[in-house]
JSON list of C-alpha atoms in Angstrom, two decimals:
[
{"chain": "A", "resi": 234, "resn": "UNK", "atom": "CA", "xyz": [72.74, 67.05, 201.12]},
{"chain": "A", "resi": 235, "resn": "UNK", "atom": "CA", "xyz": [70.79, 66.28, 197.98]},
{"chain": "A", "resi": 236, "resn": "UNK", "atom": "CA", "xyz": [67.87, 68.19, 196.51]},
{"chain": "A", "resi": 237, "resn": "UNK", "atom": "CA", "xyz": [64.99, 65.86, 195.66]},
{"chain": "A", "resi": 238, "resn": "UNK", "atom": "CA", "xyz": [61.98, 66.32, 193.45]},
{"chain": "A", "resi": 239, "resn": "UNK", "atom": "CA", "xyz": [58.49, 64.90, 193.89]},
{"chain": "A", "resi": 240, "resn": "UNK", "atom": "CA", "xyz": [59.14, 61.88, 191.67]},
{"chain": "A", "resi": 241, "resn": "UNK", "atom": "CA", "xyz": [62.01, 60.74, 193.88]},
{"chain": "A", "resi": 242, "resn": "UNK", "atom": "CA", "xyz": [60.07, 61.54, 197.05]},
{"chain": "A", "resi": 243, "resn": "UNK", "atom": "CA", "xyz": [56.97, 59.62, 195.92]},
{"chain": "A", "resi": 244, "resn": "UNK", "atom": "CA", "xyz": [59.12, 56.76, 194.69]},
{"chain": "A", "resi": 245, "resn": "UNK", "atom": "CA", "xyz": [60.88, 56.56, 198.04]},
{"chain": "A", "resi": 246, "resn": "UNK", "atom": "CA", "xyz": [57.70, 56.62, 200.13]},
{"chain": "A", "resi": 247, "resn": "UNK", "atom": "CA", "xyz": [56.08, 54.03, 197.86]},
{"chain": "A", "resi": 248, "resn": "UNK", "atom": "CA", "xyz": [59.02, 51.66, 198.28]},
{"chain": "A", "resi": 249, "resn": "UNK", "atom": "CA", "xyz": [60.68, 51.98, 194.86]},
{"chain": "A", "resi": 250, "resn": "UNK", "atom": "CA", "xyz": [64.09, 50.41, 195.50]},
{"chain": "A", "resi": 251, "resn": "UNK", "atom": "CA", "xyz": [66.07, 52.85, 193.35]},
{"chain": "A", "resi": 252, "resn": "UNK", "atom": "CA", "xyz": [64.43, 55.88, 194.99]},
{"chain": "A", "resi": 253, "resn": "UNK", "atom": "CA", "xyz": [64.83, 54.45, 198.48]},
{"chain": "A", "resi": 254, "resn": "UNK", "atom": "CA", "xyz": [68.51, 53.86, 197.78]},
{"chain": "A", "resi": 255, "resn": "UNK", "atom": "CA", "xyz": [68.92, 57.38, 196.39]},
{"chain": "A", "resi": 256, "resn": "UNK", "atom": "CA", "xyz": [67.67, 59.00, 199.61]},
{"chain": "A", "resi": 257, "resn": "UNK", "atom": "CA", "xyz": [68.81, 56.44, 202.16]},
{"chain": "A", "resi": 258, "resn": "UNK", "atom": "CA", "xyz": [71.14, 57.81, 204.82]},
{"chain": "A", "resi": 259, "resn": "UNK", "atom": "CA", "xyz": [71.27, 61.22, 203.16]},
{"chain": "A", "resi": 260, "resn": "UNK", "atom": "CA", "xyz": [70.25, 64.65, 204.26]},
{"chain": "A", "resi": 261, "resn": "UNK", "atom": "CA", "xyz": [67.43, 65.78, 201.97]},
{"chain": "A", "resi": 262, "resn": "UNK", "atom": "CA", "xyz": [66.31, 69.18, 200.78]},
{"chain": "A", "resi": 263, "resn": "UNK", "atom": "CA", "xyz": [63.59, 70.32, 198.41]},
{"chain": "A", "resi": 264, "resn": "UNK", "atom": "CA", "xyz": [61.94, 73.54, 197.28]},
{"chain": "A", "resi": 265, "resn": "UNK", "atom": "CA", "xyz": [59.18, 74.32, 199.77]},
{"chain": "A", "resi": 266, "resn": "UNK", "atom": "CA", "xyz": [56.52, 73.35, 197.23]},
{"chain": "A", "resi": 267, "resn": "UNK", "atom": "CA", "xyz": [57.48, 69.67, 197.64]},
{"chain": "A", "resi": 268, "resn": "UNK", "atom": "CA", "xyz": [54.61, 68.85, 200.01]},
{"chain": "A", "resi": 269, "resn": "UNK", "atom": "CA", "xyz": [51.99, 70.03, 197.52]},
{"chain": "A", "resi": 270, "resn": "UNK", "atom": "CA", "xyz": [53.74, 68.16, 194.71]},
{"chain": "A", "resi": 271, "resn": "UNK", "atom": "CA", "xyz": [53.87, 64.93, 196.72]},
{"chain": "A", "resi": 272, "resn": "UNK", "atom": "CA", "xyz": [50.21, 65.28, 197.71]},
{"chain": "A", "resi": 273, "resn": "UNK", "atom": "CA", "xyz": [49.26, 65.95, 194.07]},
{"chain": "A", "resi": 274, "resn": "UNK", "atom": "CA", "xyz": [51.16, 62.91, 192.80]},
{"chain": "A", "resi": 275, "resn": "UNK", "atom": "CA", "xyz": [49.70, 60.57, 195.42]},
{"chain": "A", "resi": 276, "resn": "UNK", "atom": "CA", "xyz": [46.20, 61.92, 194.83]},
{"chain": "A", "resi": 277, "resn": "UNK", "atom": "CA", "xyz": [46.62, 61.29, 191.10]},
{"chain": "A", "resi": 278, "resn": "UNK", "atom": "CA", "xyz": [47.70, 57.72, 191.80]},
{"chain": "A", "resi": 279, "resn": "UNK", "atom": "CA", "xyz": [44.58, 57.13, 193.91]},
{"chain": "A", "resi": 280, "resn": "UNK", "atom": "CA", "xyz": [42.30, 58.82, 191.36]},
{"chain": "A", "resi": 281, "resn": "UNK", "atom": "CA", "xyz": [43.82, 56.72, 188.58]},
{"chain": "A", "resi": 282, "resn": "UNK", "atom": "CA", "xyz": [43.27, 53.49, 190.46]},
{"chain": "A", "resi": 283, "resn": "UNK", "atom": "CA", "xyz": [46.98, 52.84, 190.89]},
{"chain": "A", "resi": 284, "resn": "UNK", "atom": "CA", "xyz": [46.91, 53.17, 194.66]},
{"chain": "A", "resi": 285, "resn": "UNK", "atom": "CA", "xyz": [44.35, 52.52, 197.37]},
{"chain": "A", "resi": 286, "resn": "UNK", "atom": "CA", "xyz": [43.42, 55.36, 199.67]},
{"chain": "A", "resi": 287, "resn": "UNK", "atom": "CA", "xyz": [44.60, 53.51, 202.79]},
{"chain": "A", "resi": 288, "resn": "UNK", "atom": "CA", "xyz": [48.03, 53.05, 201.20]},
{"chain": "A", "resi": 289, "resn": "UNK", "atom": "CA", "xyz": [48.13, 56.75, 200.38]},
{"chain": "A", "resi": 290, "resn": "UNK", "atom": "CA", "xyz": [47.64, 57.48, 204.07]},
{"chain": "A", "resi": 291, "resn": "UNK", "atom": "CA", "xyz": [50.55, 55.19, 204.91]},
{"chain": "A", "resi": 292, "resn": "UNK", "atom": "CA", "xyz": [52.71, 56.95, 202.33]},
{"chain": "A", "resi": 293, "resn": "UNK", "atom": "CA", "xyz": [51.85, 60.34, 203.82]},
{"chain": "A", "resi": 294, "resn": "UNK", "atom": "CA", "xyz": [52.84, 59.01, 207.24]},
{"chain": "A", "resi": 295, "resn": "UNK", "atom": "CA", "xyz": [56.19, 57.92, 205.83]},
{"chain": "A", "resi": 296, "resn": "UNK", "atom": "CA", "xyz": [56.61, 61.29, 204.12]},
{"chain": "A", "resi": 297, "resn": "UNK", "atom": "CA", "xyz": [55.95, 63.08, 207.39]},
{"chain": "A", "resi": 298, "resn": "UNK", "atom": "CA", "xyz": [58.71, 61.13, 209.11]},
{"chain": "A", "resi": 299, "resn": "UNK", "atom": "CA", "xyz": [61.37, 61.94, 206.53]},
{"chain": "A", "resi": 300, "resn": "UNK", "atom": "CA", "xyz": [63.66, 64.80, 207.44]},
{"chain": "A", "resi": 301, "resn": "UNK", "atom": "CA", "xyz": [63.48, 67.11, 204.44]},
{"chain": "A", "resi": 302, "resn": "UNK", "atom": "CA", "xyz": [64.74, 70.68, 204.63]},
{"chain": "A", "resi": 303, "resn": "UNK", "atom": "CA", "xyz": [62.28, 72.94, 202.79]},
{"chain": "A", "resi": 304, "resn": "UNK", "atom": "CA", "xyz": [64.16, 75.56, 200.82]},
{"chain": "A", "resi": 305, "resn": "UNK", "atom": "CA", "xyz": [62.63, 78.95, 200.08]},
{"chain": "A", "resi": 306, "resn": "UNK", "atom": "CA", "xyz": [61.99, 79.56, 196.40]},
{"chain": "A", "resi": 307, "resn": "UNK", "atom": "CA", "xyz": [61.95, 83.34, 196.53]},
{"chain": "A", "resi": 308, "resn": "UNK", "atom": "CA", "xyz": [64.80, 85.05, 194.75]},
{"chain": "A", "resi": 309, "resn": "UNK", "atom": "CA", "xyz": [65.39, 82.20, 192.31]},
{"chain": "A", "resi": 310, "resn": "UNK", "atom": "CA", "xyz": [63.37, 83.44, 189.34]},
{"chain": "A", "resi": 311, "resn": "UNK", "atom": "CA", "xyz": [66.35, 85.03, 187.57]},
{"chain": "A", "resi": 312, "resn": "UNK", "atom": "CA", "xyz": [68.31, 81.78, 187.71]},
{"chain": "A", "resi": 313, "resn": "UNK", "atom": "CA", "xyz": [65.25, 79.79, 186.63]},
{"chain": "A", "resi": 314, "resn": "UNK", "atom": "CA", "xyz": [64.86, 82.11, 183.65]},
{"chain": "A", "resi": 315, "resn": "UNK", "atom": "CA", "xyz": [68.52, 81.62, 182.69]},
{"chain": "A", "resi": 316, "resn": "UNK", "atom": "CA", "xyz": [67.90, 77.87, 182.52]},
{"chain": "A", "resi": 317, "resn": "UNK", "atom": "CA", "xyz": [64.71, 78.15, 180.44]},
{"chain": "A", "resi": 318, "resn": "UNK", "atom": "CA", "xyz": [66.20, 76.80, 177.22]},
{"chain": "A", "resi": 319, "resn": "UNK", "atom": "CA", "xyz": [67.15, 73.46, 178.75]},
{"chain": "A", "resi": 320, "resn": "UNK", "atom": "CA", "xyz": [64.80, 72.90, 181.67]},
{"chain": "A", "resi": 321, "resn": "UNK", "atom": "CA", "xyz": [61.18, 73.33, 182.64]},
{"chain": "A", "resi": 322, "resn": "UNK", "atom": "CA", "xyz": [60.57, 75.96, 185.29]},
{"chain": "A", "resi": 323, "resn": "UNK", "atom": "CA", "xyz": [59.99, 73.22, 187.87]},
{"chain": "A", "resi": 324, "resn": "UNK", "atom": "CA", "xyz": [63.25, 71.43, 187.06]},
{"chain": "A", "resi": 325, "resn": "UNK", "atom": "CA", "xyz": [65.12, 74.73, 186.92]},
{"chain": "A", "resi": 326, "resn": "UNK", "atom": "CA", "xyz": [63.82, 75.53, 190.40]},
{"chain": "A", "resi": 327, "resn": "UNK", "atom": "CA", "xyz": [65.43, 72.33, 191.66]},
{"chain": "A", "resi": 328, "resn": "UNK", "atom": "CA", "xyz": [68.73, 73.22, 190.02]},
{"chain": "A", "resi": 329, "resn": "UNK", "atom": "CA", "xyz": [68.57, 76.79, 191.32]},
{"chain": "A", "resi": 330, "resn": "UNK", "atom": "CA", "xyz": [67.86, 75.47, 194.84]},
{"chain": "A", "resi": 331, "resn": "UNK", "atom": "CA", "xyz": [71.01, 73.35, 195.01]},
{"chain": "A", "resi": 332, "resn": "UNK", "atom": "CA", "xyz": [73.38, 76.14, 196.14]},
{"chain": "A", "resi": 333, "resn": "UNK", "atom": "CA", "xyz": [71.00, 76.96, 198.99]},
{"chain": "A", "resi": 334, "resn": "UNK", "atom": "CA", "xyz": [70.95, 73.32, 200.04]},
{"chain": "A", "resi": 335, "resn": "UNK", "atom": "CA", "xyz": [74.74, 73.24, 200.04]},
{"chain": "A", "resi": 336, "resn": "UNK", "atom": "CA", "xyz": [74.78, 76.21, 202.41]},
{"chain": "A", "resi": 337, "resn": "UNK", "atom": "CA", "xyz": [72.03, 75.00, 204.72]},
{"chain": "A", "resi": 338, "resn": "UNK", "atom": "CA", "xyz": [69.12, 76.89, 203.13]}
]
C-alpha cells in the first residue's frame, strides 16, 4: 500500500503518465482529507482556466472509482510536530499516516 497526496491523485485522474504509473495496480491510502484536497485542486484548475468544467466532472468520476483507503488523522499531531523542521504540516501528515497504511488503517 502507498500513501498518496492530492498532487499524485489529481495527476492520476487527469491522465499524467507518471502519476498513473505510480498508482497503477497498487493499493492506495490517504489521510481522510484527500477528497477535499482533490476537489480544491480541481476547482482551482477550472477557476484558472486550465481545465473545463465538464472535464472536472469526468475527473471526479474517475476519482470516485479509485479504491483509496481513507486514514484517520486523529492522534497524529505529535508526530507531525516532530517533523516540523523538515516538512510542512500537510506533508508531515502524509508521513505520519504511513504506519497506519501499513497496518490497514
